[in-house]
Short mmCIF file of C-alpha atoms in Angstrom, two decimals:
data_model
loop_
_atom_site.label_atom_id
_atom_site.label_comp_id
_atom_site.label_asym_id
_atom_site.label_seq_id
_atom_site.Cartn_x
_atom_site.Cartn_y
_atom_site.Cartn_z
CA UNK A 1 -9.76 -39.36 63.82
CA UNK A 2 -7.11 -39.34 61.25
CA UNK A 3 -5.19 -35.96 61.10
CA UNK A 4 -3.00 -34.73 57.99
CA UNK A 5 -0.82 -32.28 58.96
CA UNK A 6 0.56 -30.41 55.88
CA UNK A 7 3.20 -27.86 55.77
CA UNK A 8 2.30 -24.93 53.13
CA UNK A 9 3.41 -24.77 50.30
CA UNK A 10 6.75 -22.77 48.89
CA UNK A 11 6.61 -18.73 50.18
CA UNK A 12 8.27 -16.75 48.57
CA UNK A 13 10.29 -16.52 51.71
CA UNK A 14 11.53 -20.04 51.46
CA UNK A 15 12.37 -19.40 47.39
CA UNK A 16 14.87 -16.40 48.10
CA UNK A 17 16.16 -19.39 51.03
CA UNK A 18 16.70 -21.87 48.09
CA UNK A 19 18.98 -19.17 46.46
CA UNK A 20 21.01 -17.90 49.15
CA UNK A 21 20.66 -16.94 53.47
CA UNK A 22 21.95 -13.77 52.39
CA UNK A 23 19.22 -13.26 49.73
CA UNK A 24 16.49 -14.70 52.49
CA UNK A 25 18.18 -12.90 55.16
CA UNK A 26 17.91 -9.29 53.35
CA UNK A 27 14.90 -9.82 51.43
CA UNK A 28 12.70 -11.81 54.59
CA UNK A 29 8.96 -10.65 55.03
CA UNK A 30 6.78 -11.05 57.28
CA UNK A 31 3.74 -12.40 55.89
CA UNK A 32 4.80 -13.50 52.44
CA UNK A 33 2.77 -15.06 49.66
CA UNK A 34 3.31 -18.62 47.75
CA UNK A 35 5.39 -18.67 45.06
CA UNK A 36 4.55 -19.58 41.85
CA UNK A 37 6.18 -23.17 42.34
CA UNK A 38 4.18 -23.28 45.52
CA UNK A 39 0.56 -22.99 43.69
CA UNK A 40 1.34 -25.98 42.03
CA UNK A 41 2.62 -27.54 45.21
CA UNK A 42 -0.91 -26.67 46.69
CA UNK A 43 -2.64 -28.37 43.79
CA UNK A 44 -1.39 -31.16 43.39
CA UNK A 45 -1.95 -31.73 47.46
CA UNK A 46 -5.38 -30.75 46.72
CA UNK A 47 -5.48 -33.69 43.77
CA UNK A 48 -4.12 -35.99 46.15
CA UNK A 49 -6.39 -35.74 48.84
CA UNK A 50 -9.71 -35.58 46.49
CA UNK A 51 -8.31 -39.10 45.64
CA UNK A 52 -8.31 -40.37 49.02
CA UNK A 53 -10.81 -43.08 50.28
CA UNK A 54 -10.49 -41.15 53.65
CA UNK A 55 -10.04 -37.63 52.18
CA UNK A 56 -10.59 -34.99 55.34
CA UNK A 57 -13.84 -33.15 56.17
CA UNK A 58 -12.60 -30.18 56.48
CA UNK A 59 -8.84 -28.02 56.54
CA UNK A 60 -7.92 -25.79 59.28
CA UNK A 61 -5.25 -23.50 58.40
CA UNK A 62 -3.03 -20.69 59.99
CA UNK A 63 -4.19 -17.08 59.64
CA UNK A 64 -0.32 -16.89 57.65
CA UNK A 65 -1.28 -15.85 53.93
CA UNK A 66 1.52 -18.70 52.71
CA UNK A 67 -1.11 -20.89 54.89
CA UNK A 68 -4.29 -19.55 53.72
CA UNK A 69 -3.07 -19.77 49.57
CA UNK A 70 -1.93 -23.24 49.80
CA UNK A 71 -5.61 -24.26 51.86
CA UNK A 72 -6.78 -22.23 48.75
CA UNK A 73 -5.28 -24.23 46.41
CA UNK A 74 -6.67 -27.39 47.80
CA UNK A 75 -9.87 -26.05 48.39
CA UNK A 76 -10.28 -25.46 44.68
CA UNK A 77 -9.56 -29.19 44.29
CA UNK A 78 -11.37 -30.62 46.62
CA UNK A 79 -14.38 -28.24 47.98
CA UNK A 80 -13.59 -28.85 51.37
CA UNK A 81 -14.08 -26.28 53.86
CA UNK A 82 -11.73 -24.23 55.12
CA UNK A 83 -11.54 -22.79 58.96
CA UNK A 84 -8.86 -20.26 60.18
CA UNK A 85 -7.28 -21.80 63.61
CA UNK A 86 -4.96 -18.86 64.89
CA UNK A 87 -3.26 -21.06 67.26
CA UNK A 88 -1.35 -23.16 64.04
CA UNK A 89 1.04 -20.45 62.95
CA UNK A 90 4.43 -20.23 62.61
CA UNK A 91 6.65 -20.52 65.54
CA UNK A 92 8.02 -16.69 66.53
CA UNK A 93 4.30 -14.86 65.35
CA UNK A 94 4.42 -12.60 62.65
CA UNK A 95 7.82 -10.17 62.22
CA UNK A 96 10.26 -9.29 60.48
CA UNK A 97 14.13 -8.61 62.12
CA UNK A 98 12.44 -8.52 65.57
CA UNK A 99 9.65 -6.04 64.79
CA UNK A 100 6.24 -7.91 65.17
CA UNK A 101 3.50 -7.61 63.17
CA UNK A 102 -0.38 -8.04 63.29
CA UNK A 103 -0.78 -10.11 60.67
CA UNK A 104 -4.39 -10.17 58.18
CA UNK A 105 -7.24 -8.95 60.04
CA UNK A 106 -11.06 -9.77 59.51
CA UNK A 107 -11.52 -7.32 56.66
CA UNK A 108 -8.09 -8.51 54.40
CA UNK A 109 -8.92 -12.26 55.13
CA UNK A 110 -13.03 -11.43 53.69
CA UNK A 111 -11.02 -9.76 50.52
CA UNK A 112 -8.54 -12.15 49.96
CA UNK A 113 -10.13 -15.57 50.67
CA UNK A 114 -14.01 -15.19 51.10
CA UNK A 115 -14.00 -19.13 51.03
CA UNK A 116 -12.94 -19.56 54.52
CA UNK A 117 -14.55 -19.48 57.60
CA UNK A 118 -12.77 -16.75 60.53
CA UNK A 119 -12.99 -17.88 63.77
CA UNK A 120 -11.92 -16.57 67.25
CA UNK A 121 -8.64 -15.17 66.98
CA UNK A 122 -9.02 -12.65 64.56
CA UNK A 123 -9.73 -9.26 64.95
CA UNK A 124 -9.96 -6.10 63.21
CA UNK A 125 -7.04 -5.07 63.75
CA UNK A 126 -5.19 -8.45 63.02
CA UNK A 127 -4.36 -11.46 64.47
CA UNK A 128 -1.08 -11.17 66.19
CA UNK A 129 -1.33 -8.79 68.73
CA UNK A 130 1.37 -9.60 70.92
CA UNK A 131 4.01 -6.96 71.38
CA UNK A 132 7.35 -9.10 70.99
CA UNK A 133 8.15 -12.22 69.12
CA UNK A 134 7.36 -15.40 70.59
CA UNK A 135 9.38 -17.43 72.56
CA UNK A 136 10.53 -20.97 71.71
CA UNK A 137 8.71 -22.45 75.02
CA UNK A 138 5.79 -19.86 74.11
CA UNK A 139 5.32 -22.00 71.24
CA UNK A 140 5.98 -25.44 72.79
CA UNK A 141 3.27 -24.54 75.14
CA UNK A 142 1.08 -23.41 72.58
CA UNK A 143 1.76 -26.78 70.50
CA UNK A 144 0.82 -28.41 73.59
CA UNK A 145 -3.06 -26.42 73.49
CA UNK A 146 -3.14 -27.31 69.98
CA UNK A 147 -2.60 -31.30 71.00
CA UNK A 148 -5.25 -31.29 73.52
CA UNK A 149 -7.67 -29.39 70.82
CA UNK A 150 -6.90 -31.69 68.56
CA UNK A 151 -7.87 -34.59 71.09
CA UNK A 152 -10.79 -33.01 72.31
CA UNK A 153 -12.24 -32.71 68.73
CA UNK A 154 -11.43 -36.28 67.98
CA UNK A 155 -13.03 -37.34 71.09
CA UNK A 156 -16.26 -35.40 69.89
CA UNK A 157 -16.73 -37.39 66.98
CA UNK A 158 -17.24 -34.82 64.76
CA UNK A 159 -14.73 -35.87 61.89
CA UNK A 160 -13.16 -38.71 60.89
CA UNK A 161 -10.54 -36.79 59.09
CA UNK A 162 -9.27 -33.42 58.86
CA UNK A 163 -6.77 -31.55 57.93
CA UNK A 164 -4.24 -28.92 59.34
CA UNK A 165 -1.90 -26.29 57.38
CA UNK A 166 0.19 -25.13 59.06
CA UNK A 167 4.30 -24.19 59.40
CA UNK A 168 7.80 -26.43 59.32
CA UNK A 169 9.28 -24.98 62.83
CA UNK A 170 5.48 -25.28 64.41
CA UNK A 171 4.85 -28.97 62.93
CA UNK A 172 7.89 -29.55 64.31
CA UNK A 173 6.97 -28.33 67.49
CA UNK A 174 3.63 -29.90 67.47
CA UNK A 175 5.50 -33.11 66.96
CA UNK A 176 7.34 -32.98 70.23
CA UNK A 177 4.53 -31.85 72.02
CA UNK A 178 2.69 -35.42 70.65
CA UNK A 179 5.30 -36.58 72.34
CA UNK A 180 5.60 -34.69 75.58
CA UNK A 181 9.24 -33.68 74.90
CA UNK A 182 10.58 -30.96 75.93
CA UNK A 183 12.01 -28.35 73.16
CA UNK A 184 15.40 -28.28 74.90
CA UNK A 185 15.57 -31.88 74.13
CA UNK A 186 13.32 -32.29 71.42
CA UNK A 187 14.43 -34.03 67.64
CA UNK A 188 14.05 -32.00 64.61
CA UNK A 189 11.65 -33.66 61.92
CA UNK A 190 12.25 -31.73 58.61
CA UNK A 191 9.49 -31.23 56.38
CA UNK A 192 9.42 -30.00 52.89
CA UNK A 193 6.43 -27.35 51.75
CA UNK A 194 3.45 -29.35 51.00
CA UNK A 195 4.86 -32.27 52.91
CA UNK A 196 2.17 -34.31 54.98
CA UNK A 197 2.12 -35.99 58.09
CA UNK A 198 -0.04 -38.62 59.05
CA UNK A 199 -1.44 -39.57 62.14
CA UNK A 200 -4.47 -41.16 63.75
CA UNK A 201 -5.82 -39.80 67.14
CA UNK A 202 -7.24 -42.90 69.31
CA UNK A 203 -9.63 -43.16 72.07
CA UNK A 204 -7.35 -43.83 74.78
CA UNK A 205 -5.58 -40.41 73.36
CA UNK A 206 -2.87 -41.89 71.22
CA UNK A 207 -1.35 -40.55 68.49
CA UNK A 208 -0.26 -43.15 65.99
CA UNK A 209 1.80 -41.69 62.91
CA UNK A 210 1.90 -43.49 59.54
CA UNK A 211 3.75 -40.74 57.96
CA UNK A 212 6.28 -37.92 58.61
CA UNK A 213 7.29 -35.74 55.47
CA UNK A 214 4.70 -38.05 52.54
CA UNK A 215 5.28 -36.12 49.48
CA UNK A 216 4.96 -38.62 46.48
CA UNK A 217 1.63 -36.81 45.09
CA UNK A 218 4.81 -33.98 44.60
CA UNK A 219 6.73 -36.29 42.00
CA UNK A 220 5.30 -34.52 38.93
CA UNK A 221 7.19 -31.32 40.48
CA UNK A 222 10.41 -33.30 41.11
CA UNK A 223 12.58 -31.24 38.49
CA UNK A 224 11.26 -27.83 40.37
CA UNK A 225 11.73 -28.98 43.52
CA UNK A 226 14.85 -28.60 45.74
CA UNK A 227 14.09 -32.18 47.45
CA UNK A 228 14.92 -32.76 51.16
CA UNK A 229 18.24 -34.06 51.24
CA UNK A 230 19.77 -31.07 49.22
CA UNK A 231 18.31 -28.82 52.09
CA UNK A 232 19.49 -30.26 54.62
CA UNK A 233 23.23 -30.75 52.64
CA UNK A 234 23.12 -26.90 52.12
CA UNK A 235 21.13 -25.53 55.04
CA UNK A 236 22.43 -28.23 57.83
CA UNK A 237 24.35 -25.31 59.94
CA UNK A 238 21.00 -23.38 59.92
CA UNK A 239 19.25 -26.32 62.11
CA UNK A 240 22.42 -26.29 64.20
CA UNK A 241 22.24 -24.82 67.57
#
């Protein structure tokens, strides 16, 4: 099964990051929306994979509303269906300076994006229930579900491509769990909004990767776009330890 993972596309979040920490820092929610950059990120994803010979089945997406507006974007391109997968979000939950949040429950999701499909995970009363912020190895072990998932429905032959939305810290995650590192020795792979990664699961439970960060459907947004090497030139202390 061939999996594209995709990162969403620019939150609002990530714009005020592009201006300043200080501005992100003081200005930070917890559930932000896509920025206006970011919708055009989304579609031209969307463009790009209606193009493909072996465009993906269907897009599973974290309950995260920056998640669910760029699988809205592409699902306006494309048609494909959409499926919430709780288990894909961002690394930490939902909060803001420590104080969790629920997240979108059943009834804002309907509202706000009646084209996808809820699954198990979310509730009324949303879908982050936990009462602190995750843990680093909470989410390393929570990659590692999400690996296994993925195997299992390659194994079952439903698809033969799909894709995944989901979050730079927990695609980065995922990505060590593919590889059964540990996170206190894992590498960093640093990938813009909209960004794809490509991999194909095999039989024997393989994952071969074609692509880590593909973003040259994004080229028509080039003058927009901050580009990965000036983030990691400005924000390099940020990914320090």
């Amino acid at each position: 099964m061939k999996v594209y993972l995709i990162r969403h596309a620019q939150s609002q979040n990530n714009a005020l990051m592009e201006k300043s920490v200080e501005l992100y820092e003081a200005e930070r929610v917890a559930d932000p929306k896509i920025s206006d950059l970011g919708i055009k990120e989304a579609r031209c994803t969307g463009k790009y994979l209606s193009k493909l010979h072996d465009k993906p089945e269907v897009v599973f997406t974290s309950a995260m509303r920056r998640a669910l507006m760029t699988a809205q974007g592409i699902h306006d391109e494309t048609g494909i269906d959409v499926k919430v997968w709780t288990d894909v979000h961002e690394n930490g939950g939902c909060y803001i300076k420590g104080d969790v949040e629920s997240g979108m429950n059943v009834q804002d999701i309907e509202a706000e994006f009646p084209f996808a499909s809820i699954g198990e995970g979310v509730t009324d009363k949303g879908w982050y229930l936990e009462e602190a912020k995750e843990t680093e190895e909470q989410a390393y072990q929570r990659a590692k579900r999400v690996v296994q998932e993925l195997y299992a429905l390659s194994s079952s032959g439903q698809y033969k491509a799909i894709a995944l939305i989901s979050h730079g810290n927990f695609l980065n995650t995922l990505l060590n769990a593919f590889a059964d590192r540990s996170p206190a020795f894992s590498c960093y792979y640093l990938i813009e909004n909209c960004g794809l990664v490509i991999t194909n699961l095999t039989e024997e439970h393989k994952a071969v990767f074609t692509s880590i960060n593909y973003n040259t459907h994004l080229e028509e947004l080039e003058s927009e776009r901050m580009g990965i090497s000036k983030f990691v030139y400005k924000y390099a202390k940020i990914l320090s330890p």
